Amino acid sequence: MAKKKLTWDERDRQILESRRRFMRNTSLILASAGVASATRLNLVDELARKMFPAAYAAENQIKRMIFIGVRAGFPVIGIGSDGTFRSHNAVQTPNFPYFGNQVAPTEVAGVAGDSRLHLTPASSPHLARHAENLAITQGVQTQGGHVSLFNFWQGGAGQSQTSPIIDLAERNTSGSMIPGVHFLSNNPGRNRRVTHQLNGKADLLTVHEQNFTDNFKRPSLLLTHQETEKVLAAAATLSRRQARRIQGIVDNPMVTAQRHHRGAEMLQVDYSTALGINDMGNMLNGSGPHQRFGRSLAYTLKAMSLNLVNSATVELNVGDWHGLRNDSITRPHYESVAEKLGLAADYLKRTPDPANPDKRLWDSTLIAVGSEFTRLDRDFNQDNGDGGSQGILLLGPNVNGGYYGEFNFTGGSGRTRVLSFRGFDPETGRKRNELNTTTELYHTLNALLDNPGVNRSLVWNAFVKKT
């Protein structure tokens, strides 16, 4: 039987997968030999460039993503809005629990003059320093009710297109040990509250802040003959003690595998212990109303700093928003989320990128906060209903900061809506009556991630910084 001839795409995919496996296994061998982390990263990268030059060129544009999936329904205007509220001297709705004179315009304007971002008392202390790269809108059509697979996460309602983070994890542009993880907001073993459209591609690894580090205690130390020769040749650049340990590991892979406990103990020094989050600040360590979310976000950031994980979905459960009917109840949610986002951006900006030491993690990472819809923005002590609009918060180096769109006061009371929303022109960012679509949002996310298959005519170019 004739051997099937591979297409060029299939050959490229095999090369990329071989490179990732080589980098993962070589990293583990060098870690077991006691090679310092900085030396290890540089050495593995140098070897990968020599062995897989085409693959390296294909993956040279490093991208990462942190997707914060919020259940169930979350109005992002509590983080930032346009200037409409500044003309009101009283709180108008529990979903925007601030007086107008508390809302401050940022010093950084968006593409258009009417796209200036106005931060709230919850967000300004934590996000004003990142405002240039913080974009928010609620001017998007809402589609459907409570769902775990958000409409913008599948290309629009019923479009069933692959979720952006799944495409990115498959590419694994940083060559991380694990392409992507999914932190549960439920207890370990429970179902996900946020899901992804896979279309036959590998799903993210389900983890929990209680068991996440366990994934980095089990070494896999087998290399091909060619890879072994490269690693042994590289040992000449290390100390004699480290070189001897590498030789022993490579010569006796079965013995090493049998000493699983010892191997895990050695790896724990480099990974499990290094993944501790006690140095990540109080908010990321779990103070405030969303402690599990904070710890999961902290583990994500620490793992990225060690190139153990490329991208992550982090679930955030804000509980039953129907009952959040006054401004004092909703305010702590916004304060907690804003503080954690600000600390995450701070960490990304000061932390070197292990896959590109000349840059910071910030240079390659997109943070997106989204839910299945926002809320209906009713009056106080009324049911805080489902839907009303769709919204998104984006934070990253290639994001053009601003609030996009507008809202109007309808003058309603009781169960009548208090606010209505308007969209924006995708090219200029200027407000317009027509709402934007979840399909546009989907392609905008993929464009910011350099994912394949982007329909450029649907991208919100106003959101994307010109380079």
Tab-separated table of N, CA and C in Angstrom, residues 194-299:
chain	number	residue	atom	x	y	z
A	194	VAL	N	-17.860	27.965	31.393
A	194	VAL	CA	-17.560	28.596	30.112
A	194	VAL	C	-16.987	27.518	29.207
A	195	THR	N	-17.447	27.441	27.950
A	195	THR	CA	-16.967	26.404	27.041
A	195	THR	C	-16.434	27.028	25.756
A	196	HIS	N	-15.804	26.178	24.932
A	196	HIS	CA	-15.168	26.613	23.691
A	196	HIS	C	-15.675	25.782	22.521
A	197	GLN	N	-15.617	26.350	21.336
A	197	GLN	CA	-15.916	25.619	20.104
A	197	GLN	C	-14.615	25.039	19.577
A	198	LEU	N	-14.548	23.693	19.461
A	198	LEU	CA	-13.286	23.027	19.147
A	198	LEU	C	-13.123	22.684	17.669
A	199	ASN	N	-14.169	22.176	17.050
A	199	ASN	CA	-14.102	21.738	15.644
A	199	ASN	C	-12.953	20.766	15.400
A	200	GLY	N	-12.816	19.788	16.299
A	200	GLY	CA	-11.804	18.747	16.137
A	200	GLY	C	-10.435	19.085	16.671
A	201	LYS	N	-10.221	20.306	17.131
A	201	LYS	CA	-8.919	20.698	17.676
A	201	LYS	C	-8.855	20.363	19.165
A	202	ALA	N	-7.649	20.305	19.685
A	202	ALA	CA	-7.454	19.920	21.079
A	202	ALA	C	-8.036	20.971	22.016
A	203	ASP	N	-8.698	20.505	23.071
A	203	ASP	CA	-9.253	21.409	24.071
A	203	ASP	C	-8.163	21.836	25.042
A	204	LEU	N	-8.440	22.880	25.797
A	204	LEU	CA	-7.536	23.302	26.856
A	204	LEU	C	-7.586	22.299	28.000
A	205	LEU	N	-6.495	22.188	28.722
A	205	LEU	CA	-6.421	21.279	29.858
A	205	LEU	C	-7.206	21.863	31.033
A	206	THR	N	-8.170	21.106	31.541
A	206	THR	CA	-8.971	21.573	32.671
A	206	THR	C	-8.149	21.511	33.952
A	207	VAL	N	-8.072	22.636	34.663
A	207	VAL	CA	-7.300	22.705	35.904
A	207	VAL	C	-8.109	23.480	36.937
A	208	HIS	N	-7.583	23.516	38.135
A	208	HIS	CA	-8.187	24.239	39.246
A	208	HIS	C	-7.050	24.812	40.065
A	209	GLU	N	-7.295	25.926	40.724
A	209	GLU	CA	-6.201	26.530	41.480
A	209	GLU	C	-5.674	25.621	42.570
A	210	GLN	N	-6.443	24.583	42.952
A	210	GLN	CA	-5.971	23.649	43.974
A	210	GLN	C	-5.036	22.574	43.418
A	211	ASN	N	-5.141	22.284	42.111
A	211	ASN	CA	-4.344	21.178	41.568
A	211	ASN	C	-3.480	21.563	40.373
A	212	PHE	N	-3.417	22.841	40.045
A	212	PHE	CA	-2.723	23.280	38.841
A	212	PHE	C	-1.258	22.851	38.822
A	213	THR	N	-0.541	23.027	39.915
A	213	THR	CA	0.894	22.739	39.922
A	213	THR	C	1.200	21.256	39.777
A	214	ASP	N	0.229	20.386	40.020
A	214	ASP	CA	0.461	18.946	39.864
A	214	ASP	C	0.835	18.583	38.432
A	215	ASN	N	0.445	19.397	37.470
A	215	ASN	CA	0.731	19.087	36.071
A	215	ASN	C	2.205	19.241	35.722
A	216	PHE	N	3.012	19.751	36.639
A	216	PHE	CA	4.415	20.003	36.339
A	216	PHE	C	5.339	19.191	37.239
A	217	LYS	N	4.830	18.064	37.730
A	217	LYS	CA	5.627	17.187	38.578
A	217	LYS	C	5.981	15.877	37.889
A	218	ARG	N	5.486	15.666	36.691
A	218	ARG	CA	5.689	14.371	36.033
A	218	ARG	C	6.581	14.547	34.811
A	219	PRO	N	7.866	14.200	34.904
A	219	PRO	CA	8.764	14.423	33.778
A	219	PRO	C	8.561	13.420	32.648
A	220	SER	N	8.814	13.865	31.426
A	220	SER	CA	8.828	13.005	30.242
A	220	SER	C	10.167	13.247	29.565
A	221	LEU	N	11.020	12.212	29.557
A	221	LEU	CA	12.432	12.456	29.261
A	221	LEU	C	12.950	11.755	28.010
A	222	LEU	N	12.093	11.265	27.120
A	222	LEU	CA	12.555	10.513	25.960
A	222	LEU	C	12.725	11.437	24.758
A	223	LEU	N	13.880	11.341	24.103
A	223	LEU	CA	14.173	12.107	22.901
A	223	LEU	C	14.539	11.147	21.778
A	224	THR	N	14.438	11.616	20.539
A	224	THR	CA	14.901	10.820	19.412
A	224	THR	C	16.437	10.807	19.402
A	225	HIS	N	17.013	9.947	18.542
A	225	HIS	CA	18.479	9.858	18.459
A	225	HIS	C	19.076	11.199	18.048
A	226	GLN	N	18.479	11.842	17.052
A	226	GLN	CA	18.998	13.125	16.582
A	226	GLN	C	18.911	14.179	17.682
A	227	GLU	N	17.793	14.198	18.391
A	227	GLU	CA	17.627	15.167	19.459
A	227	GLU	C	18.611	14.907	20.591
A	228	THR	N	18.857	13.624	20.875
A	228	THR	CA	19.808	13.267	21.924
A	228	THR	C	21.203	13.789	21.598
A	229	GLU	N	21.628	13.618	20.339
A	229	GLU	CA	22.946	14.093	19.934
A	229	GLU	C	23.066	15.606	20.113
A	230	LYS	N	22.009	16.320	19.793
A	230	LYS	CA	22.038	17.770	19.941
A	230	LYS	C	22.154	18.181	21.411
A	231	VAL	N	21.399	17.496	22.273
A	231	VAL	CA	21.442	17.832	23.694
A	231	VAL	C	22.821	17.537	24.275
A	232	LEU	N	23.402	16.401	23.911
A	232	LEU	CA	24.723	16.054	24.425
A	232	LEU	C	25.779	17.034	23.923
A	233	ALA	N	25.642	17.460	22.675
A	233	ALA	CA	26.593	18.448	22.152
A	233	ALA	C	26.459	19.763	22.907
A	234	ALA	N	25.240	20.109	23.238
A	234	ALA	CA	25.015	21.353	23.974
A	234	ALA	C	25.598	21.291	25.374
A	235	ALA	N	25.695	20.080	25.925
A	235	ALA	CA	26.209	19.935	27.286
A	235	ALA	C	27.633	20.458	27.420
A	236	ALA	N	28.346	20.535	26.298
A	236	ALA	CA	29.723	21.023	26.345
A	236	ALA	C	29.791	22.475	26.803
A	237	THR	N	28.690	23.209	26.652
A	237	THR	CA	28.688	24.616	27.054
A	237	THR	C	28.323	24.785	28.523
A	238	LEU	N	27.994	23.692	29.194
A	238	LEU	CA	27.597	23.752	30.595
A	238	LEU	C	28.748	23.316	31.488
A	239	SER	N	28.512	23.327	32.779
A	239	SER	CA	29.541	22.866	33.703
A	239	SER	C	29.736	21.361	33.557
A	240	ARG	N	30.903	20.867	34.017
A	240	ARG	CA	31.183	19.431	33.913
A	240	ARG	C	30.173	18.620	34.717
A	241	ARG	N	29.772	19.125	35.878
A	241	ARG	CA	28.800	18.388	36.705
A	241	ARG	C	27.456	18.273	35.985
A	242	GLN	N	27.003	19.383	35.398
A	242	GLN	CA	25.729	19.341	34.680
A	242	GLN	C	25.821	18.451	33.451
A	243	ALA	N	26.933	18.513	32.749
A	243	ALA	CA	27.103	17.676	31.564
A	243	ALA	C	27.035	16.195	31.923
A	244	ARG	N	27.669	15.797	33.034
A	244	ARG	CA	27.628	14.391	33.451
A	244	ARG	C	26.202	13.955	33.782
A	245	ARG	N	25.452	14.840	34.420
A	245	ARG	CA	24.075	14.491	34.771
A	245	ARG	C	23.214	14.337	33.526
A	246	ILE	N	23.428	15.218	32.533
A	246	ILE	CA	22.684	15.091	31.283
A	246	ILE	C	23.035	13.777	30.591
A	247	GLN	N	24.328	13.452	30.549
A	247	GLN	CA	24.755	12.200	29.925
A	247	GLN	C	24.082	11.006	30.600
A	248	GLY	N	24.016	11.034	31.921
A	248	GLY	CA	23.390	9.929	32.639
A	248	GLY	C	21.912	9.799	32.350
A	249	ILE	N	21.226	10.933	32.265
A	249	ILE	CA	19.786	10.900	31.979
A	249	ILE	C	19.527	10.361	30.580
A	250	VAL	N	20.320	10.833	29.599
A	250	VAL	CA	20.117	10.418	28.214
A	250	VAL	C	20.500	8.951	28.016
A	251	ASP	N	21.591	8.504	28.645
A	251	ASP	CA	22.035	7.120	28.485
A	251	ASP	C	21.108	6.125	29.151
A	252	ASN	N	20.412	6.552	30.187
A	252	ASN	CA	19.581	5.623	30.948
A	252	ASN	C	18.157	6.157	31.111
A	253	PRO	N	17.432	6.319	29.999
A	253	PRO	CA	16.087	6.888	30.116
A	253	PRO	C	15.138	6.018	30.931
A	254	MET	N	15.296	4.698	30.839
A	254	MET	CA	14.392	3.830	31.588
A	254	MET	C	14.648	3.932	33.083
A	255	VAL	N	15.934	4.009	33.454
A	255	VAL	CA	16.264	4.155	34.871
A	255	VAL	C	15.712	5.474	35.389
A	256	THR	N	15.858	6.498	34.592
A	256	THR	CA	15.336	7.800	34.998
A	256	THR	C	13.830	7.760	35.167
A	257	ALA	N	13.160	7.095	34.231
A	257	ALA	CA	11.705	6.996	34.318
A	257	ALA	C	11.272	6.226	35.563
A	258	GLN	N	12.044	5.181	35.924
A	258	GLN	CA	11.702	4.390	37.106
A	258	GLN	C	11.888	5.192	38.384
A	259	ARG	N	12.792	6.161	38.351
A	259	ARG	CA	13.013	7.005	39.519
A	259	ARG	C	12.068	8.202	39.477
A	260	HIS	N	10.812	7.900	39.283
A	260	HIS	CA	9.838	8.963	39.076
A	260	HIS	C	9.791	9.922	40.258
A	261	HIS	N	9.834	9.383	41.450
A	261	HIS	CA	9.726	10.246	42.614
A	261	HIS	C	10.903	11.210	42.671
A	262	ARG	N	12.102	10.681	42.408
A	262	ARG	CA	13.285	11.520	42.428
A	262	ARG	C	13.224	12.578	41.322
A	263	GLY	N	12.756	12.159	40.119
A	263	GLY	CA	12.642	13.098	39.017
A	263	GLY	C	11.659	14.212	39.335
A	264	ALA	N	10.530	13.825	39.930
A	264	ALA	CA	9.536	14.830	40.297
A	264	ALA	C	10.090	15.769	41.356
A	265	GLU	N	10.882	15.231	42.270
A	265	GLU	CA	11.462	16.049	43.321
A	265	GLU	C	12.406	17.093	42.735
A	266	MET	N	13.209	16.677	41.730
A	266	MET	CA	14.125	17.626	41.113
A	266	MET	C	13.360	18.686	40.321
A	267	LEU	N	12.320	18.229	39.605
A	267	LEU	CA	11.551	19.187	38.829
A	267	LEU	C	10.795	20.162	39.711
A	268	GLN	N	10.448	19.721	40.916
A	268	GLN	CA	9.678	20.573	41.808
A	268	GLN	C	10.452	21.845	42.159
A	269	VAL	N	11.756	21.723	42.199
A	269	VAL	CA	12.566	22.904	42.502
A	269	VAL	C	12.389	23.962	41.428
A	270	ASP	N	12.268	23.511	40.170
A	270	ASP	CA	12.195	24.444	39.061
A	270	ASP	C	10.780	24.906	38.745
A	271	TYR	N	9.783	24.021	38.964
A	271	TYR	CA	8.450	24.342	38.504
A	271	TYR	C	7.432	24.452	39.630
A	272	SER	N	7.196	23.389	40.345
A	272	SER	CA	6.124	23.425	41.339
A	272	SER	C	6.373	24.491	42.394
A	273	THR	N	7.583	24.550	42.909
A	273	THR	CA	7.896	25.583	43.897
A	273	THR	C	7.920	26.955	43.237
A	274	ALA	N	8.459	27.015	42.023
A	274	ALA	CA	8.528	28.295	41.319
A	274	ALA	C	7.150	28.842	40.994
A	275	LEU	N	6.142	27.972	40.963
A	275	LEU	CA	4.784	28.410	40.658
A	275	LEU	C	4.048	28.943	41.881
A	276	GLY	N	4.729	29.079	43.001
A	276	GLY	CA	4.093	29.682	44.160
A	276	GLY	C	3.670	31.107	43.877
A	277	ILE	N	2.548	31.534	44.470
A	277	ILE	CA	2.002	32.858	44.171
A	277	ILE	C	2.017	33.785	45.385
A	278	ASN	N	2.781	33.434	46.405
A	278	ASN	CA	2.820	34.289	47.588
A	278	ASN	C	3.444	35.651	47.326
A	279	ASP	N	4.168	35.761	46.218
A	279	ASP	CA	4.808	37.036	45.892
A	279	ASP	C	4.010	37.843	44.871
A	280	MET	N	2.765	37.443	44.620
A	280	MET	CA	1.988	38.055	43.549
A	280	MET	C	1.072	39.185	44.010
A	281	GLY	N	1.122	39.557	45.286
A	281	GLY	CA	0.292	40.659	45.755
A	281	GLY	C	-1.008	40.173	46.361
A	282	ASN	N	-1.564	40.960	47.270
A	282	ASN	CA	-2.742	40.532	48.018
A	282	ASN	C	-3.950	40.279	47.143
A	283	MET	N	-4.182	41.129	46.162
A	283	MET	CA	-5.385	40.939	45.358
A	283	MET	C	-5.306	39.672	44.521
A	284	LEU	N	-4.153	39.409	43.918
A	284	LEU	CA	-4.012	38.191	43.135
A	284	LEU	C	-3.976	36.968	44.038
A	285	ASN	N	-3.594	37.149	45.278
A	285	ASN	CA	-3.556	36.021	46.204
A	285	ASN	C	-4.926	35.665	46.752
A	286	GLY	N	-5.907	36.499	46.527
A	286	GLY	CA	-7.241	36.057	46.881
A	286	GLY	C	-8.043	36.923	47.809
A	287	SER	N	-7.637	38.160	48.108
A	287	SER	CA	-8.503	39.016	48.902
A	287	SER	C	-9.599	39.573	48.000
A	288	GLY	N	-10.638	40.183	48.597
A	288	GLY	CA	-11.753	40.678	47.809
A	288	GLY	C	-12.786	39.587	47.566
A	289	PRO	N	-13.866	39.909	46.834
A	289	PRO	CA	-14.967	38.958	46.690
A	289	PRO	C	-14.684	37.789	45.755
A	290	HIS	N	-13.665	37.887	44.893
A	290	HIS	CA	-13.421	36.835	43.906
A	290	HIS	C	-12.055	36.193	44.150
A	291	GLN	N	-11.937	35.489	45.255
A	291	GLN	CA	-10.640	34.965	45.668
A	291	GLN	C	-10.145	33.863	44.737
A	292	ARG	N	-11.012	32.948	44.366
A	292	ARG	CA	-10.582	31.844	43.494
A	292	ARG	C	-10.144	32.379	42.137
A	293	PHE	N	-10.873	33.335	41.612
A	293	PHE	CA	-10.492	33.971	40.349
A	293	PHE	C	-9.116	34.609	40.466
A	294	GLY	N	-8.857	35.299	41.568
A	294	GLY	CA	-7.568	35.945	41.757
A	294	GLY	C	-6.423	34.961	41.797
A	295	ARG	N	-6.601	33.847	42.503
A	295	ARG	CA	-5.530	32.845	42.573
A	295	ARG	C	-5.304	32.182	41.215
A	296	SER	N	-6.386	31.904	40.502
A	296	SER	CA	-6.242	31.293	39.173
A	296	SER	C	-5.511	32.230	38.218
A	297	LEU	N	-5.823	33.514	38.287
A	297	LEU	CA	-5.128	34.490	37.454
A	297	LEU	C	-3.661	34.576	37.834
A	298	ALA	N	-3.363	34.516	39.118
A	298	ALA	CA	-1.968	34.566	39.576
A	298	ALA	C	-1.178	33.358	39.063
A	299	TYR	N	-1.770	32.170	39.149
A	299	TYR	CA	-1.091	30.973	38.637
A	299	TYR	C	-0.862	31.075	37.127
